[in-house]
Amino acid sequence: MKDKKTYKPCDLVIFGALGDLSRRKLLISLYRLENANLIEPDTRIIGIDRHEGNGEEFIETARKSLQEFSSETIQEAVWARFSARLSYVKIDLTQLNEYQILNKVTDNKARVLVNYFAVSPFLFKNICQGLAQCGVLTKESRMVMEKPIGHDLESSIEINDVVASVFSESQVFRIDHYLGKETVLNLLALRFANSIFTTNWNHNTIDHIQITVAEEVGIEGRWDYFDKTGQLRDMVQNHLLQILTFIAMEPPADLEAHSIRNEKIKVLKALRPITSNNVDEKTVRGQYTSGYIKGAAVPGYLEEDGANVASKTETFVAIRVDIDNWRWAGVPFYLRTGKGLMGKRTEIVVYFKQLPHNIFKDSFRELPPNKLIIHLQPNEGVEIEMLNKIPGIDEHIKLQKTRLDLSFSDAFKKSRIFGGYEKLVLEAMRGNPALFLSREEIEQAWTWIDSIQDAWRHYNESPKTYPAGTWGPIASVALLARDGRAWEE
Ligand code: BG6
């Protein structure tokens, strides 16, 4: 077996080390990687922020983050190893001369410099200039960033240009944390390692596909960010389109980053534009009002802390997506995502076509179609809904719908399912770009999203309301009903 720790050690520099992203996600993921023995022994983690502080205080912050944002018990032996890697340096990121200190605290000969930009994009220019000017960067150095990479095509080009002025495209690792999820990656295995899903995966056998990413939570104190963003930009531009590309792409030649990315880009290019001519029939915007989730009363979006009561920002989106290529002609993809919904559920449902003739009329007037249900979270797994004969010696054959159920936790009892961030932080340290987004993918996705956003702006309608704790506005049901279909409930 290949040694788990064969990558070159890194100096992982976290810009914004005391911020939310670092405390809620990064430090916890790194601790878990330590626990799994996956961090190269000589790798160091250097926290950078504008506040005064020292290594001990940073270690204390990291420990508190684990206690506050993670449910696991800290193991002292693991913690000792982990905390020995941590150090802290104060840099005011807007002051170029302050970056010189990086020459003292990093060693770009012994280790690869991995710069994690865990700050707002308006600081990216400063950081890029600071890094370039102080001379720590080499061809091996990397930068890692994540959404929001802009709020539209233009602003995303600006950010990518700033980064490109210092880092070449192969040095840039853009995170979409859904690509670190085990079940999203499993889509590759499901589609390209199983012959039953190769010849059947197209318009000949598939009727339509549904992708649901539902969240119970509201906006959790992020009103200000969210209100400027909305669910389309926050979730569809990235996570849902990524899931869609994995389901819809052609088989890549291999698992190399450029092979996978090229296939994903082809799908994004084939998305039929939604414009002011068809936005009404293709999309639904919703906003939650007060309601009950699991029996507890929850406030509406406009009643959340810090809310602007006149806001028209959407917390729910449903879209009919058409992909104009040979494989998917005539097969709609229905996407739906929202906050304040009935439950946390991310799943893909592939509806196969109905058979042309039914010889089991005693059981069903019309034979229900087969379904492949892929649960991404929670309870990761795959189910196939099919028809079977009910055992018995009746005169007539009686059928019943049954499910073949493969739950990952049952099937892979010994394997721990790693979180998205853990996987991606590790891959960034390993220098494996396959699970990160290319500039072209992001810009292509924005082009498609911008057109929807423009069309919505053109009509300037208020979103349809839905009580928190439901599956979204009635209009979302009507979106499918118009096509003679219904959401999987
Ligand atoms: C983030 C969004 O990218 O994804 C959040 O900004 C959302 O609004 C989150 O809640 C959902 O991630 P997950 O992994 O919990 O499905």
Short mmCIF file of C-alpha atoms and ligand atoms in Angstrom, two decimals:
data_model
loop_
_atom_site.label_atom_id
_atom_site.label_comp_id
_atom_site.label_asym_id
_atom_site.label_seq_id
_atom_site.Cartn_x
_atom_site.Cartn_y
_atom_site.Cartn_z
CA MET A 1 0.00 0.00 0.00
CA LYS A 2 1.19 3.50 -0.77
CA ASP A 3 2.49 5.40 2.23
CA LYS A 4 -0.21 7.83 3.35
CA LYS A 5 2.34 10.60 3.98
CA THR A 6 4.39 10.69 0.82
CA TYR A 7 3.78 14.33 -0.10
CA LYS A 8 6.37 17.01 0.48
CA PRO A 9 5.95 18.84 3.81
CA CYS A 10 4.26 22.23 3.68
CA ASP A 11 4.27 25.56 5.37
CA LEU A 12 0.54 26.04 5.46
CA VAL A 13 0.01 29.76 5.93
CA ILE A 14 -3.54 30.69 6.94
CA PHE A 15 -4.36 34.33 6.16
CA GLY A 16 -7.27 35.23 8.42
CA ALA A 17 -6.34 32.58 10.99
CA LEU A 18 -8.53 34.08 13.72
CA GLY A 19 -11.56 34.49 11.44
CA ASP A 20 -14.70 32.42 11.16
CA LEU A 21 -13.67 30.11 8.35
CA SER A 22 -10.41 29.24 10.03
CA ARG A 23 -11.96 28.62 13.45
CA ARG A 24 -15.10 26.83 12.34
CA LYS A 25 -13.67 24.68 9.58
CA LEU A 26 -9.96 24.77 8.86
CA LEU A 27 -8.40 24.21 12.25
CA ILE A 28 -10.89 21.48 13.04
CA SER A 29 -10.23 19.73 9.73
CA LEU A 30 -6.50 19.95 10.29
CA TYR A 31 -6.83 18.46 13.77
CA ARG A 32 -8.85 15.57 12.33
CA LEU A 33 -6.22 14.98 9.67
CA GLU A 34 -3.63 14.89 12.44
CA ASN A 35 -5.77 12.39 14.29
CA ALA A 36 -5.88 10.22 11.15
CA ASN A 37 -2.10 10.50 10.83
CA LEU A 38 -2.39 12.16 7.45
CA ILE A 39 -0.31 15.28 7.95
CA GLU A 40 3.28 15.05 6.89
CA PRO A 41 5.43 15.12 10.07
CA ASP A 42 7.42 18.18 9.01
CA THR A 43 4.42 20.27 7.95
CA ARG A 44 3.86 23.46 9.91
CA ILE A 45 0.77 25.63 10.23
CA ILE A 46 1.33 29.36 10.44
CA GLY A 47 -1.59 31.55 11.45
CA ILE A 48 -1.61 35.13 10.15
CA ASP A 49 -4.01 37.80 11.30
CA ARG A 50 -4.03 41.50 12.07
CA HIS A 51 -4.51 41.13 15.82
CA GLU A 52 -1.65 41.12 18.31
CA GLY A 53 -0.95 37.62 19.52
CA ASN A 54 1.58 34.87 19.89
CA GLY A 55 1.87 31.17 19.25
CA GLU A 56 0.47 30.18 22.64
CA GLU A 57 -2.60 32.33 22.20
CA PHE A 58 -3.18 30.89 18.73
CA ILE A 59 -2.90 27.37 20.12
CA GLU A 60 -5.45 28.34 22.75
CA THR A 61 -7.77 29.73 20.01
CA ALA A 62 -7.43 26.50 18.05
CA ARG A 63 -8.31 24.41 21.10
CA LYS A 64 -11.32 26.58 21.89
CA SER A 65 -12.50 26.28 18.28
CA LEU A 66 -12.39 22.52 18.55
CA GLN A 67 -14.37 22.61 21.76
CA GLU A 68 -16.90 25.08 20.43
CA PHE A 69 -17.45 23.91 16.87
CA SER A 70 -16.69 20.21 16.93
CA SER A 71 -18.34 17.43 18.87
CA GLU A 72 -15.33 15.20 19.28
CA THR A 73 -13.25 14.76 22.42
CA ILE A 74 -9.75 16.11 22.11
CA GLN A 75 -7.17 13.39 22.41
CA GLU A 76 -4.21 14.77 24.29
CA ALA A 77 -1.53 12.82 22.41
CA VAL A 78 -2.93 13.98 19.06
CA TRP A 79 -3.34 17.49 20.38
CA ALA A 80 0.31 17.60 21.49
CA ARG A 81 1.44 16.64 17.98
CA PHE A 82 -0.96 19.08 16.36
CA SER A 83 -0.26 22.10 18.55
CA ALA A 84 3.50 21.66 18.06
CA ARG A 85 2.92 22.57 14.39
CA LEU A 86 1.11 25.84 15.13
CA SER A 87 2.63 29.30 15.23
CA TYR A 88 1.23 32.79 14.83
CA VAL A 89 2.40 36.01 13.19
CA LYS A 90 0.67 39.36 13.23
CA ILE A 91 0.50 41.03 9.83
CA ASP A 92 -1.74 43.91 8.85
CA LEU A 93 -2.59 42.51 5.43
CA THR A 94 -2.95 45.96 3.91
CA GLN A 95 0.67 46.92 4.77
CA LEU A 96 3.01 45.51 2.14
CA ASN A 97 6.19 45.99 4.20
CA GLU A 98 4.82 43.75 6.96
CA TYR A 99 4.95 40.66 4.73
CA GLN A 100 8.76 40.55 5.00
CA ILE A 101 8.42 38.56 8.17
CA LEU A 102 7.23 35.60 6.11
CA ASN A 103 10.82 35.12 5.00
CA LYS A 104 11.73 34.40 8.59
CA VAL A 105 8.86 32.13 9.52
CA THR A 106 8.65 30.02 6.36
CA ASP A 107 11.23 27.94 4.54
CA ASN A 108 10.44 27.55 0.85
CA LYS A 109 13.37 25.21 0.23
CA ALA A 110 12.44 22.61 2.81
CA ARG A 111 8.68 22.94 2.44
CA VAL A 112 6.01 23.89 -0.09
CA LEU A 113 4.37 27.20 0.74
CA VAL A 114 0.60 26.72 0.72
CA ASN A 115 -1.21 30.04 1.20
CA TYR A 116 -4.77 29.66 2.40
CA PHE A 117 -6.72 32.89 1.77
CA ALA A 118 -9.34 32.60 4.53
CA VAL A 119 -10.28 36.27 4.25
CA SER A 120 -12.70 38.39 2.31
CA PRO A 121 -11.74 38.74 -1.39
CA PHE A 122 -11.24 42.49 -1.03
CA LEU A 123 -7.94 41.63 0.71
CA PHE A 124 -6.73 39.25 -2.01
CA LYS A 125 -4.97 41.99 -3.95
CA ASN A 126 -3.05 43.09 -0.87
CA ILE A 127 -2.03 39.55 -0.02
CA CYS A 128 -0.93 38.77 -3.58
CA GLN A 129 1.14 41.93 -3.76
CA GLY A 130 2.58 41.35 -0.29
CA LEU A 131 3.58 37.79 -1.13
CA ALA A 132 5.10 38.78 -4.46
CA GLN A 133 7.02 41.68 -3.00
CA CYS A 134 8.53 39.85 -0.04
CA GLY A 135 9.89 37.15 -2.33
CA VAL A 136 8.73 34.00 -0.51
CA LEU A 137 6.92 32.53 -3.49
CA THR A 138 8.44 29.85 -5.71
CA LYS A 139 7.00 27.91 -8.66
CA GLU A 140 5.99 25.22 -6.19
CA SER A 141 3.96 27.58 -3.98
CA ARG A 142 0.17 27.29 -4.00
CA MET A 143 -2.79 29.43 -3.07
CA VAL A 144 -6.12 28.14 -1.82
CA MET A 145 -9.35 30.13 -1.90
CA GLU A 146 -13.03 29.47 -1.74
CA LYS A 147 -16.35 31.03 -2.43
CA PRO A 148 -17.54 33.65 -2.74
CA ILE A 149 -15.29 33.99 -5.80
CA GLY A 150 -17.18 37.07 -6.92
CA HIS A 151 -20.90 37.76 -6.97
CA ASP A 152 -21.14 37.75 -10.77
CA LEU A 153 -18.96 37.09 -13.79
CA GLU A 154 -17.33 40.51 -13.75
CA SER A 155 -16.32 40.46 -10.09
CA SER A 156 -15.13 36.86 -10.37
CA ILE A 157 -12.91 37.82 -13.33
CA GLU A 158 -11.48 40.62 -11.19
CA ILE A 159 -10.60 38.25 -8.36
CA ASN A 160 -9.17 35.65 -10.71
CA ASP A 161 -7.09 38.33 -12.47
CA VAL A 162 -5.65 39.55 -9.19
CA VAL A 163 -4.67 36.02 -8.22
CA ALA A 164 -3.35 35.29 -11.73
CA SER A 165 -1.02 38.27 -11.50
CA VAL A 166 1.03 36.28 -8.99
CA PHE A 167 0.04 32.61 -9.25
CA SER A 168 -0.21 30.52 -12.41
CA GLU A 169 -3.46 28.59 -12.88
CA SER A 170 -1.81 25.31 -11.83
CA GLN A 171 -0.86 26.89 -8.49
CA VAL A 172 -4.44 27.94 -7.69
CA PHE A 173 -6.71 25.62 -5.69
CA ARG A 174 -10.33 26.83 -5.66
CA ILE A 175 -12.48 25.05 -3.15
CA ASP A 176 -16.09 23.97 -3.46
CA HIS A 177 -16.50 21.95 -0.29
CA TYR A 178 -19.09 19.72 -1.98
CA LEU A 179 -16.28 18.25 -4.09
CA GLY A 180 -14.72 16.96 -0.89
CA LYS A 181 -17.85 15.07 0.05
CA GLU A 182 -17.44 11.33 -0.20
CA THR A 183 -20.79 10.85 -1.88
CA VAL A 184 -20.17 13.48 -4.56
CA LEU A 185 -16.93 11.70 -5.45
CA ASN A 186 -18.78 8.42 -5.41
CA LEU A 187 -20.79 9.71 -8.37
CA LEU A 188 -17.68 9.12 -10.47
CA ALA A 189 -17.44 5.55 -9.25
CA LEU A 190 -21.14 4.91 -9.63
CA ARG A 191 -21.23 6.18 -13.19
CA PHE A 192 -17.89 5.07 -14.57
CA ALA A 193 -17.19 1.82 -12.73
CA ASN A 194 -20.57 0.11 -13.10
CA SER A 195 -21.69 -1.08 -16.49
CA ILE A 196 -25.38 -0.92 -15.56
CA PHE A 197 -25.05 2.85 -15.35
CA THR A 198 -23.01 3.40 -18.49
CA THR A 199 -25.26 2.43 -21.39
CA ASN A 200 -28.41 3.53 -19.58
CA TRP A 201 -27.26 6.98 -18.66
CA ASN A 202 -28.88 9.15 -21.32
CA HIS A 203 -32.11 10.34 -22.92
CA ASN A 204 -33.02 6.84 -24.14
CA THR A 205 -33.66 5.50 -20.66
CA ILE A 206 -33.80 8.47 -18.32
CA ASP A 207 -36.95 10.56 -18.07
CA HIS A 208 -35.67 13.32 -15.80
CA ILE A 209 -33.35 13.98 -12.87
CA GLN A 210 -33.99 15.86 -9.62
CA ILE A 211 -31.34 17.39 -7.41
CA THR A 212 -32.43 18.60 -3.97
CA VAL A 213 -30.17 20.38 -1.50
CA ALA A 214 -32.45 21.26 1.39
CA GLU A 215 -31.41 22.83 4.66
CA GLU A 216 -33.35 23.21 7.87
CA VAL A 217 -31.23 26.07 9.09
CA GLY A 218 -32.06 29.68 8.30
CA ILE A 219 -29.17 32.02 7.72
CA GLU A 220 -27.57 31.59 11.15
CA GLY A 221 -26.55 35.16 11.91
CA ARG A 222 -25.18 35.73 8.39
CA TRP A 223 -28.02 38.01 7.32
CA ASP A 224 -25.79 40.71 5.96
CA TYR A 225 -23.75 38.38 3.74
CA PHE A 226 -26.72 36.32 2.73
CA ASP A 227 -29.00 39.20 1.85
CA LYS A 228 -26.51 40.48 -0.71
CA THR A 229 -26.04 36.99 -2.06
CA GLY A 230 -29.26 34.98 -2.09
CA GLN A 231 -29.70 31.25 -2.54
CA LEU A 232 -28.99 31.24 -6.28
CA ARG A 233 -25.48 32.60 -5.83
CA ASP A 234 -24.85 30.99 -2.45
CA MET A 235 -25.77 27.43 -3.45
CA VAL A 236 -26.70 26.98 -7.12
CA GLN A 237 -23.75 28.74 -8.77
CA ASN A 238 -21.39 26.36 -7.00
CA HIS A 239 -22.66 23.29 -5.15
CA LEU A 240 -25.71 22.39 -7.25
CA LEU A 241 -24.00 23.04 -10.57
CA GLN A 242 -21.06 20.93 -9.44
CA ILE A 243 -23.35 18.02 -8.58
CA LEU A 244 -25.08 18.49 -11.92
CA THR A 245 -21.82 18.38 -13.87
CA PHE A 246 -20.79 15.14 -12.17
CA ILE A 247 -24.09 13.55 -13.13
CA ALA A 248 -24.20 14.90 -16.65
CA MET A 249 -20.61 14.84 -17.89
CA GLU A 250 -19.19 12.46 -20.46
CA PRO A 251 -16.70 9.86 -19.22
CA PRO A 252 -13.34 11.56 -18.70
CA ALA A 253 -10.30 9.84 -20.24
CA ASP A 254 -8.80 9.38 -16.77
CA LEU A 255 -9.00 10.90 -13.30
CA GLU A 256 -6.51 13.69 -13.97
CA ALA A 257 -7.67 17.21 -13.08
CA HIS A 258 -7.67 18.50 -16.66
CA SER A 259 -9.65 15.50 -17.95
CA ILE A 260 -12.39 15.90 -15.35
CA ARG A 261 -12.50 19.68 -15.61
CA ASN A 262 -12.77 19.60 -19.41
CA GLU A 263 -15.80 17.34 -19.25
CA LYS A 264 -17.44 19.50 -16.59
CA ILE A 265 -16.89 22.65 -18.65
CA LYS A 266 -18.57 21.04 -21.64
CA VAL A 267 -21.70 20.47 -19.55
CA LEU A 268 -21.69 24.04 -18.26
CA LYS A 269 -21.40 25.32 -21.80
CA ALA A 270 -24.36 23.21 -22.87
CA LEU A 271 -26.74 24.62 -20.22
CA ARG A 272 -29.60 26.27 -22.04
CA PRO A 273 -29.65 29.95 -21.05
CA ILE A 274 -32.52 31.18 -18.91
CA THR A 275 -33.43 34.73 -19.82
CA SER A 276 -36.28 37.17 -19.28
CA ASN A 277 -38.16 35.29 -22.04
CA ASN A 278 -38.44 32.05 -20.11
CA VAL A 279 -37.44 32.82 -16.51
CA ASP A 280 -41.03 32.68 -15.34
CA GLU A 281 -41.68 29.16 -16.52
CA LYS A 282 -38.21 27.86 -15.60
CA THR A 283 -37.52 29.25 -12.14
CA VAL A 284 -39.17 29.79 -8.78
CA ARG A 285 -37.84 32.14 -6.11
CA GLY A 286 -39.01 31.75 -2.53
CA GLN A 287 -38.51 33.35 0.87
CA TYR A 288 -39.43 31.70 4.18
CA THR A 289 -41.86 33.20 6.63
CA SER A 290 -42.16 32.12 10.25
CA GLY A 291 -43.07 28.51 10.87
CA TYR A 292 -42.18 25.37 12.79
CA ILE A 293 -39.19 23.15 12.26
CA LYS A 294 -39.24 19.88 14.22
CA GLY A 295 -41.90 21.33 16.49
CA ALA A 296 -39.98 24.50 17.38
CA ALA A 297 -41.18 27.94 16.27
CA VAL A 298 -38.70 29.71 13.98
CA PRO A 299 -38.74 33.31 12.74
CA GLY A 300 -39.24 34.24 9.10
CA TYR A 301 -36.36 35.56 6.98
CA LEU A 302 -37.53 39.14 7.41
CA GLU A 303 -37.70 38.69 11.18
CA GLU A 304 -34.15 37.34 11.59
CA ASP A 305 -31.61 39.46 13.52
CA GLY A 306 -30.43 42.41 11.46
CA ALA A 307 -33.08 41.92 8.77
CA ASN A 308 -34.17 44.59 6.33
CA VAL A 309 -37.94 44.06 6.25
CA ALA A 310 -38.20 45.11 2.60
CA SER A 311 -35.70 42.52 1.38
CA LYS A 312 -36.59 40.60 -1.78
CA THR A 313 -33.67 38.21 -1.49
CA GLU A 314 -34.53 34.58 -2.20
CA THR A 315 -33.92 31.84 0.36
CA PHE A 316 -35.29 29.17 -1.96
CA VAL A 317 -34.78 28.43 -5.65
CA ALA A 318 -36.20 25.79 -7.95
CA ILE A 319 -35.06 25.63 -11.58
CA ARG A 320 -35.77 23.51 -14.60
CA VAL A 321 -32.43 23.08 -16.36
CA ASP A 322 -32.10 21.81 -19.91
CA ILE A 323 -28.79 20.57 -21.25
CA ASP A 324 -28.46 21.01 -24.98
CA ASN A 325 -26.31 18.09 -26.04
CA TRP A 326 -26.79 14.62 -27.53
CA ARG A 327 -26.85 12.74 -24.25
CA TRP A 328 -29.42 14.87 -22.47
CA ALA A 329 -31.70 16.24 -25.19
CA GLY A 330 -35.24 16.25 -23.80
CA VAL A 331 -34.23 15.24 -20.24
CA PRO A 332 -34.91 18.04 -17.77
CA PHE A 333 -32.85 18.40 -14.60
CA TYR A 334 -34.91 19.92 -11.78
CA LEU A 335 -32.84 21.68 -9.13
CA ARG A 336 -34.19 22.83 -5.81
CA THR A 337 -32.46 24.27 -2.79
CA GLY A 338 -33.56 26.33 0.18
CA LYS A 339 -33.08 27.37 3.76
CA GLY A 340 -35.66 26.91 6.50
CA LEU A 341 -37.02 23.77 4.86
CA MET A 342 -38.50 20.67 6.49
CA GLY A 343 -35.24 18.79 6.84
CA LYS A 344 -31.57 18.62 5.93
CA ARG A 345 -31.46 16.52 2.82
CA THR A 346 -29.18 16.40 -0.20
CA GLU A 347 -30.15 13.86 -2.79
CA ILE A 348 -30.26 13.09 -6.46
CA VAL A 349 -33.15 11.12 -7.89
CA VAL A 350 -32.84 9.67 -11.37
CA TYR A 351 -36.24 8.75 -12.82
CA PHE A 352 -36.01 6.17 -15.55
CA LYS A 353 -38.55 6.09 -18.36
CA GLN A 354 -41.78 4.17 -18.10
CA LEU A 355 -41.97 0.95 -20.05
CA PRO A 356 -43.94 1.19 -23.30
CA HIS A 357 -46.37 -1.61 -22.42
CA ASN A 358 -47.74 -2.98 -19.17
CA ILE A 359 -48.59 -6.69 -18.75
CA PHE A 360 -49.16 -6.39 -14.99
CA LYS A 361 -52.43 -4.47 -15.03
CA ASP A 362 -53.68 -6.37 -11.94
CA SER A 363 -51.07 -4.57 -9.88
CA PHE A 364 -50.64 -1.22 -11.56
CA ARG A 365 -52.67 0.58 -14.17
CA GLU A 366 -49.39 2.19 -15.20
CA LEU A 367 -46.08 0.69 -14.19
CA PRO A 368 -44.21 3.09 -11.91
CA PRO A 369 -40.78 3.95 -13.31
CA ASN A 370 -37.57 2.71 -11.74
CA LYS A 371 -35.73 5.25 -9.65
CA LEU A 372 -32.14 5.54 -8.59
CA ILE A 373 -31.87 7.58 -5.41
CA ILE A 374 -28.46 8.81 -4.36
CA HIS A 375 -28.38 10.18 -0.81
CA LEU A 376 -25.51 12.62 -0.43
CA GLN A 377 -26.36 13.62 3.14
CA PRO A 378 -27.36 12.62 5.74
CA ASN A 379 -27.29 8.78 5.67
CA GLU A 380 -25.05 8.52 2.62
CA GLY A 381 -26.04 5.71 0.33
CA VAL A 382 -27.70 4.54 -2.86
CA GLU A 383 -31.14 3.01 -3.36
CA ILE A 384 -32.81 1.56 -6.41
CA GLU A 385 -36.58 1.47 -6.52
CA MET A 386 -37.86 -1.40 -8.60
CA LEU A 387 -40.84 -3.70 -8.94
CA ASN A 388 -40.87 -7.25 -7.62
CA LYS A 389 -43.44 -10.00 -7.41
CA ILE A 390 -45.05 -10.36 -4.03
CA PRO A 391 -44.33 -13.96 -2.95
CA GLY A 392 -47.45 -16.14 -2.94
CA ILE A 393 -49.49 -18.69 -4.85
CA ASP A 394 -52.26 -16.37 -5.97
CA GLU A 395 -53.76 -16.91 -9.36
CA HIS A 396 -52.37 -13.57 -10.56
CA ILE A 397 -48.88 -12.17 -10.35
CA LYS A 398 -48.97 -9.24 -7.95
CA LEU A 399 -46.19 -6.65 -8.00
CA GLN A 400 -44.92 -4.34 -5.33
CA LYS A 401 -42.44 -1.47 -5.29
CA THR A 402 -39.30 -2.46 -3.37
CA ARG A 403 -36.00 -0.76 -2.69
CA LEU A 404 -32.52 -2.18 -3.01
CA ASP A 405 -30.78 -0.24 -0.32
CA LEU A 406 -27.05 0.30 -0.01
CA SER A 407 -26.27 2.41 3.01
CA PHE A 408 -22.62 3.42 3.09
CA SER A 409 -22.39 3.19 6.86
CA ASP A 410 -23.55 -0.44 6.71
CA ALA A 411 -21.54 -1.37 3.63
CA PHE A 412 -18.30 0.29 4.65
CA LYS A 413 -18.40 -0.23 8.39
CA LYS A 414 -14.68 0.18 8.91
CA SER A 415 -14.17 3.31 6.84
CA ARG A 416 -14.71 6.64 8.45
CA ILE A 417 -16.45 9.12 6.17
CA PHE A 418 -14.20 12.18 6.03
CA GLY A 419 -15.72 15.67 5.88
CA GLY A 420 -15.40 17.76 2.73
CA TYR A 421 -12.93 20.20 4.20
CA GLU A 422 -10.61 17.53 5.55
CA LYS A 423 -10.36 15.92 2.17
CA LEU A 424 -9.78 19.21 0.34
CA VAL A 425 -7.25 20.66 2.77
CA LEU A 426 -5.33 17.41 2.50
CA GLU A 427 -5.47 17.44 -1.31
CA ALA A 428 -4.24 21.05 -1.35
CA MET A 429 -1.28 20.03 0.82
CA ARG A 430 -0.69 17.02 -1.43
CA GLY A 431 -0.84 19.28 -4.47
CA ASN A 432 -3.54 17.26 -6.22
CA PRO A 433 -5.77 19.66 -8.20
CA ALA A 434 -8.42 17.16 -9.38
CA LEU A 435 -11.01 18.16 -6.78
CA PHE A 436 -10.63 21.90 -7.22
CA LEU A 437 -12.32 24.25 -9.65
CA SER A 438 -10.68 25.77 -12.67
CA ARG A 439 -11.10 29.41 -13.52
CA GLU A 440 -13.01 28.53 -16.67
CA GLU A 441 -15.55 26.43 -14.77
CA ILE A 442 -16.28 29.22 -12.33
CA GLU A 443 -16.63 31.81 -15.05
CA GLN A 444 -18.82 29.57 -17.16
CA ALA A 445 -21.08 28.92 -14.16
CA TRP A 446 -21.34 32.67 -13.49
CA THR A 447 -22.28 33.36 -17.11
CA TRP A 448 -25.29 31.05 -16.77
CA ILE A 449 -26.25 32.33 -13.31
CA ASP A 450 -25.90 36.00 -14.29
CA SER A 451 -28.47 35.56 -17.01
CA ILE A 452 -31.02 34.27 -14.45
CA GLN A 453 -30.14 37.02 -12.02
CA ASP A 454 -30.58 39.63 -14.79
CA ALA A 455 -33.95 38.21 -15.74
CA TRP A 456 -35.12 38.33 -12.11
CA ARG A 457 -33.88 41.89 -11.80
CA HIS A 458 -35.76 42.76 -14.99
CA TYR A 459 -39.10 41.69 -13.45
CA ASN A 460 -38.20 42.79 -9.91
CA GLU A 461 -40.89 40.56 -8.39
CA SER A 462 -41.07 39.64 -4.73
CA PRO A 463 -40.18 36.04 -3.95
CA LYS A 464 -43.05 33.64 -3.27
CA THR A 465 -43.34 33.02 0.44
CA TYR A 466 -43.32 29.64 2.19
CA PRO A 467 -43.64 28.85 5.88
CA ALA A 468 -40.40 27.62 7.43
CA GLY A 469 -40.54 23.86 7.89
CA THR A 470 -42.19 23.08 4.54
CA TRP A 471 -40.68 22.08 1.18
CA GLY A 472 -40.82 25.59 -0.30
CA PRO A 473 -43.47 27.60 -2.15
CA ILE A 474 -46.37 25.94 -3.93
CA ALA A 475 -45.01 27.36 -7.18
CA SER A 476 -42.15 24.87 -6.89
CA VAL A 477 -44.67 22.01 -7.02
CA ALA A 478 -46.32 23.67 -10.00
CA LEU A 479 -42.96 23.89 -11.82
CA LEU A 480 -42.90 20.10 -12.10
CA ALA A 481 -46.64 19.61 -12.28
CA ARG A 482 -46.69 21.62 -15.52
CA ASP A 483 -44.45 18.91 -16.99
CA GLY A 484 -46.61 16.13 -15.51
CA ARG A 485 -44.06 15.34 -12.79
CA ALA A 486 -43.68 15.69 -9.02
CA TRP A 487 -40.85 16.18 -6.56
CA GLU A 488 -39.62 13.12 -4.70
CA GLU A 489 -40.91 13.49 -1.11
C1 BG6 B 1 -22.21 26.94 2.08
C2 BG6 B 1 -23.27 28.00 2.04
O1 BG6 B 1 -21.39 27.02 0.95
O2 BG6 B 1 -22.83 25.66 2.13
C3 BG6 B 1 -24.20 27.87 3.23
O3 BG6 B 1 -22.68 29.29 2.04
C4 BG6 B 1 -24.76 26.48 3.33
O4 BG6 B 1 -25.25 28.82 3.14
C5 BG6 B 1 -23.63 25.43 3.25
O5 BG6 B 1 -25.45 26.36 4.55
C6 BG6 B 1 -24.20 24.03 3.16
O6 BG6 B 1 -23.15 23.09 3.27
P1 BG6 B 1 -23.42 21.62 3.77
O7 BG6 B 1 -22.10 20.94 3.66
O8 BG6 B 1 -23.90 21.71 5.18
O9 BG6 B 1 -24.46 21.04 2.88
#
